[in-house]
CSV table of C-alpha atoms in Angstrom, one decimal:
chain,number,residue,atom,x,y,z
A,1,GLY,CA,-25.8,27.6,-14.7
A,2,GLU,CA,-25.7,25.4,-12.0
A,3,SER,CA,-26.8,21.8,-12.6
A,4,VAL,CA,-27.3,18.9,-11.4
A,5,GLY,CA,-26.2,15.6,-13.4
A,6,LEU,CA,-26.5,11.8,-13.3
A,7,HIS,CA,-23.9,9.5,-13.9
A,8,LEU,CA,-26.1,6.6,-15.5
A,9,PRO,CA,-29.3,7.2,-17.3
A,10,THR,CA,-30.6,3.5,-16.9
A,11,LEU,CA,-29.7,1.1,-14.2
A,12,SER,CA,-30.8,-2.5,-14.2
A,13,VAL,CA,-30.8,-4.8,-11.3
A,14,GLN,CA,-31.7,-8.0,-9.9
A,15,GLU,CA,-34.5,-8.2,-7.6
A,16,GLY,CA,-33.1,-8.8,-4.1
A,17,ASP,CA,-30.2,-7.0,-5.3
A,18,ASN,CA,-28.8,-3.6,-3.7
A,19,SER,CA,-29.3,-0.5,-6.2
A,20,ILE,CA,-26.6,2.6,-6.0
A,21,ILE,CA,-28.0,5.7,-7.9
A,22,ASN,CA,-25.4,8.2,-8.3
A,23,CYS,CA,-25.4,12.1,-8.8
A,24,ALA,CA,-23.2,14.8,-9.4
A,25,TYR,CA,-23.7,18.4,-8.3
A,26,SER,CA,-21.7,21.4,-9.5
A,27,ASN,CA,-23.0,24.1,-7.1
A,28,SER,CA,-20.6,24.0,-4.0
A,29,ALA,CA,-23.0,26.3,-2.2
A,30,SER,CA,-25.7,23.8,-2.4
A,31,ASP,CA,-26.5,22.7,1.2
A,32,TYR,CA,-30.0,20.7,0.9
A,33,PHE,CA,-30.2,17.4,-1.2
A,34,ILE,CA,-33.5,15.5,-2.0
A,35,TRP,CA,-34.0,12.2,-3.8
A,36,TYR,CA,-37.3,11.6,-5.3
A,37,LYS,CA,-39.0,8.7,-7.3
A,38,GLN,CA,-41.1,9.2,-9.9
A,39,GLU,CA,-43.4,6.3,-11.6
A,40,SER,CA,-44.8,6.4,-15.0
A,41,GLY,CA,-47.6,9.1,-15.3
A,42,LYS,CA,-47.1,10.4,-11.8
A,43,GLY,CA,-45.3,13.3,-10.3
A,44,PRO,CA,-42.4,13.0,-8.1
A,45,GLN,CA,-42.6,11.5,-4.9
A,46,PHE,CA,-40.4,12.2,-1.9
A,47,ILE,CA,-37.9,9.7,-0.8
A,48,ILE,CA,-35.1,11.0,1.6
A,49,ASP,CA,-33.3,14.2,2.1
A,50,ILE,CA,-30.3,15.2,3.6
A,51,ARG,CA,-28.7,18.3,4.8
A,52,SER,CA,-24.8,19.4,4.1
A,53,ASN,CA,-24.3,19.0,7.7
A,54,MET,CA,-24.4,15.2,7.4
A,55,ASP,CA,-22.6,12.5,5.1
A,56,LYS,CA,-25.2,9.9,5.6
A,57,ARG,CA,-28.7,9.4,6.4
A,58,GLN,CA,-30.8,6.1,6.3
A,59,GLY,CA,-34.5,5.8,5.9
A,60,GLN,CA,-36.3,2.6,5.1
A,61,ARG,CA,-34.4,0.6,3.2
A,62,VAL,CA,-32.7,3.5,1.5
A,63,THR,CA,-29.8,5.6,2.3
A,64,VAL,CA,-28.3,8.6,1.0
A,65,LEU,CA,-24.9,9.1,0.8
A,66,LEU,CA,-23.1,13.0,0.5
A,67,ASN,CA,-19.6,13.6,-0.4
A,68,LYS,CA,-19.0,17.5,-0.3
A,69,THR,CA,-15.3,17.0,-1.1
A,70,VAL,CA,-16.1,15.7,-4.7
A,71,LYS,CA,-19.9,16.9,-4.8
A,72,HIS,CA,-21.3,13.7,-5.1
A,73,LEU,CA,-24.7,12.3,-3.9
A,74,SER,CA,-25.7,8.8,-4.0
A,75,LEU,CA,-29.1,6.9,-3.1
A,76,GLN,CA,-28.8,3.1,-2.0
A,77,ILE,CA,-31.7,1.0,-1.9
A,78,ALA,CA,-31.5,-2.4,-0.2
A,79,ALA,CA,-33.2,-5.4,-1.6
A,80,THR,CA,-34.4,-4.0,-4.9
A,81,GLN,CA,-38.1,-4.9,-5.4
A,82,PRO,CA,-40.4,-4.6,-8.9
A,83,GLY,CA,-42.3,-1.8,-7.0
A,84,ASP,CA,-38.9,-0.1,-6.8
A,85,SER,CA,-38.7,0.5,-10.7
A,86,ALA,CA,-38.9,4.1,-11.5
A,87,VAL,CA,-37.2,7.5,-12.7
A,88,TYR,CA,-35.1,8.6,-9.7
A,89,PHE,CA,-34.1,12.4,-9.7
A,90,CYS,CA,-31.9,13.9,-7.2
A,91,ALA,CA,-32.4,17.7,-6.4
A,92,GLU,CA,-30.6,20.3,-4.9
A,93,LYS,CA,-30.8,23.8,-3.0
A,94,GLU,CA,-29.1,26.4,-1.6
A,95,ASP,CA,-30.4,27.3,2.0
A,96,SER,CA,-30.6,31.2,0.6
A,97,SER,CA,-32.8,29.9,-1.9
A,98,TYR,CA,-36.1,28.2,-2.4
A,99,LYS,CA,-35.5,26.8,-6.2
A,100,LEU,CA,-35.0,23.3,-6.2
A,101,ILE,CA,-32.7,22.2,-9.0
A,102,PHE,CA,-33.3,18.7,-10.6
A,103,GLY,CA,-31.2,16.4,-12.3
A,104,SER,CA,-32.0,14.9,-15.4
A,105,GLY,CA,-33.2,11.5,-13.7
A,106,THR,CA,-31.6,7.8,-13.8
A,107,ARG,CA,-34.4,4.9,-14.7
A,108,LEU,CA,-34.0,1.9,-12.5
A,109,LEU,CA,-35.4,-1.4,-14.0
A,110,VAL,CA,-35.5,-4.3,-11.7
A,111,ARG,CA,-35.3,-7.7,-13.3
A,112,PRO,CA,-37.6,-10.8,-11.6
B,1,GLY,CA,-56.9,17.9,0.5
B,2,ALA,CA,-54.6,15.1,1.3
B,3,GLY,CA,-52.4,15.9,-1.3
B,4,VAL,CA,-51.5,18.5,-4.3
B,5,SER,CA,-54.3,18.4,-6.8
B,6,GLN,CA,-54.0,19.5,-10.4
B,7,SER,CA,-56.1,19.6,-13.3
B,8,PRO,CA,-57.0,18.6,-15.8
B,9,SER,CA,-54.7,15.5,-16.0
B,10,ASN,CA,-54.5,15.7,-19.8
B,11,LYS,CA,-54.9,18.5,-22.0
B,12,VAL,CA,-54.9,18.6,-26.0
B,13,THR,CA,-55.1,21.6,-27.5
B,14,GLU,CA,-54.6,23.2,-31.2
B,15,LYS,CA,-51.4,25.5,-31.5
B,16,GLY,CA,-52.2,28.9,-31.1
B,17,LYS,CA,-55.1,28.3,-28.3
B,18,ASP,CA,-54.6,29.5,-24.8
B,19,VAL,CA,-54.7,27.0,-22.1
B,20,GLU,CA,-55.0,27.2,-18.3
B,21,LEU,CA,-53.8,24.6,-15.8
B,22,ARG,CA,-54.9,24.5,-12.2
B,23,CYS,CA,-53.3,23.5,-9.1
B,24,ASP,CA,-54.7,23.1,-5.7
B,25,PRO,CA,-51.9,23.0,-3.2
B,26,ILE,CA,-51.9,21.0,0.1
B,27,SER,CA,-53.8,23.0,2.8
B,28,GLY,CA,-51.9,25.4,4.8
B,29,HIS,CA,-48.6,25.0,2.5
B,30,THR,CA,-47.6,28.7,1.9
B,31,ALA,CA,-45.3,28.1,-0.7
B,32,LEU,CA,-46.0,26.7,-4.3
B,33,TYR,CA,-43.8,25.7,-7.5
B,34,TRP,CA,-44.7,25.1,-10.9
B,35,TYR,CA,-42.1,23.0,-12.8
B,36,ARG,CA,-42.2,21.6,-16.7
B,37,GLN,CA,-41.3,18.3,-17.5
B,38,SER,CA,-40.3,17.2,-21.2
B,39,LEU,CA,-40.5,13.8,-22.2
B,40,GLY,CA,-37.3,11.8,-20.6
B,41,GLN,CA,-36.1,15.0,-18.9
B,42,GLY,CA,-35.8,16.4,-15.4
B,43,LEU,CA,-37.6,19.2,-14.0
B,44,GLU,CA,-37.5,22.5,-15.4
B,45,PHE,CA,-38.4,25.4,-12.8
B,46,LEU,CA,-41.0,27.5,-14.1
B,47,ILE,CA,-42.4,30.0,-11.2
B,48,TYR,CA,-42.4,30.2,-7.3
B,49,PHE,CA,-45.1,31.6,-5.1
B,50,GLN,CA,-44.3,32.2,-1.1
B,51,GLY,CA,-47.1,33.6,0.8
B,52,ASN,CA,-48.1,37.1,0.1
B,53,SER,CA,-44.3,37.9,-1.6
B,54,ALA,CA,-43.7,38.6,-5.4
B,55,PRO,CA,-43.7,35.6,-7.3
B,56,ASP,CA,-40.1,34.6,-8.7
B,57,LYS,CA,-41.0,34.1,-12.2
B,58,SER,CA,-37.5,33.9,-13.5
B,59,GLY,CA,-38.2,30.4,-14.7
B,60,LEU,CA,-40.9,31.7,-17.3
B,61,PRO,CA,-39.7,30.9,-20.7
B,62,SER,CA,-41.4,33.6,-22.7
B,63,ASP,CA,-44.2,36.4,-21.9
B,64,ARG,CA,-47.1,33.9,-23.3
B,65,PHE,CA,-46.4,32.1,-20.0
B,66,SER,CA,-48.1,33.7,-16.8
B,67,ALA,CA,-49.5,32.6,-13.4
B,68,GLU,CA,-51.3,33.6,-10.6
B,69,ARG,CA,-52.0,32.2,-7.2
B,70,THR,CA,-55.5,33.4,-5.5
B,71,GLY,CA,-55.9,34.0,-1.9
B,72,GLY,CA,-52.7,32.4,-1.2
B,73,SER,CA,-54.0,28.9,-2.2
B,74,VAL,CA,-55.2,27.8,-5.7
B,75,SER,CA,-52.8,28.7,-8.6
B,76,THR,CA,-53.3,28.6,-12.3
B,77,LEU,CA,-50.6,28.8,-15.1
B,78,THR,CA,-51.6,30.0,-18.3
B,79,ILE,CA,-50.1,29.7,-21.7
B,80,GLN,CA,-51.4,31.8,-24.4
B,81,ARG,CA,-50.9,31.0,-28.2
B,82,THR,CA,-49.4,27.9,-27.5
B,83,GLN,CA,-46.7,26.3,-29.5
B,84,GLN,CA,-46.0,22.7,-30.2
B,85,GLU,CA,-42.5,22.7,-27.9
B,86,ASP,CA,-44.8,23.9,-25.0
B,87,SER,CA,-46.0,20.3,-25.0
B,88,ALA,CA,-44.5,18.8,-21.5
B,89,VAL,CA,-45.9,17.5,-18.1
B,90,TYR,CA,-46.6,20.8,-16.1
B,91,LEU,CA,-46.1,19.7,-12.2
B,92,CYS,CA,-47.1,21.6,-9.2
B,93,ALA,CA,-45.8,21.2,-6.0
B,94,SER,CA,-46.2,22.8,-2.4
B,95,SER,CA,-44.5,23.0,0.5
B,96,ARG,CA,-44.8,24.4,4.0
B,97,PHE,CA,-42.3,26.9,3.7
B,98,GLY,CA,-40.1,28.5,1.2
B,99,GLY,CA,-36.4,28.9,1.5
B,100,GLU,CA,-36.5,26.3,4.1
B,101,ASN,CA,-35.1,22.8,4.1
B,102,THR,CA,-38.5,21.3,3.7
B,103,GLU,CA,-39.4,18.7,1.3
B,104,ALA,CA,-41.9,19.9,-1.8
B,105,PHE,CA,-44.8,17.5,-2.4
B,106,PHE,CA,-45.7,17.0,-6.0
B,107,GLY,CA,-49.1,16.6,-7.8
B,108,GLN,CA,-49.7,14.3,-10.5
B,109,GLY,CA,-49.3,16.7,-13.2
B,110,THR,CA,-51.0,18.0,-16.4
B,111,ARG,CA,-50.0,16.3,-19.6
B,112,LEU,CA,-50.3,19.0,-22.1
B,113,THR,CA,-50.0,18.3,-26.0
B,114,VAL,CA,-50.2,20.9,-28.4
B,115,VAL,CA,-51.4,19.9,-31.8
């Protein structure tokens, strides 16, 4: 079946540095993508989304980049803080569908 | 309420027992999802409700799993004759619309442990 996967299961960064979390997706029909953050013992929390008619979207300290040619999605976190330590999931959805398909996640560890 | 509420937050049950997990979605959200998350894994789609339409049950792993949504609001996920492999965190999410590009809001989840 279709799947969303991540290149790095664990990413360790120094506090203050920028973080980049990558995600590959396989369904070329997917046209909506979301990044979620999940802290220990909590449900996933929406961070930012992007539609396929865009290649970049910025939020507060976060930027999502979409490269449809190579089916690649990334989440950039500027000036990473200890509170950013969590597992990050990318998810995809087709416009004709309501199912969000999640990858296995990347754990971000922020070193003080 | 302000967010998606799930209960109980933790449930320990003996193998073979039935369990019921509850989800209260955000008021006004017509779409409701159940996902399962095994330790260290991603989220596995289980079932989807949208308004009065027939639910999409395609993700339910076996006929021991069932879910209902009463009055278009509260949903209950039932697992009969629980097995150890059912141990996971069960997450509920709701969104304003189904099939639209709108974000889904998740609850805290119910951690189910089958012993």
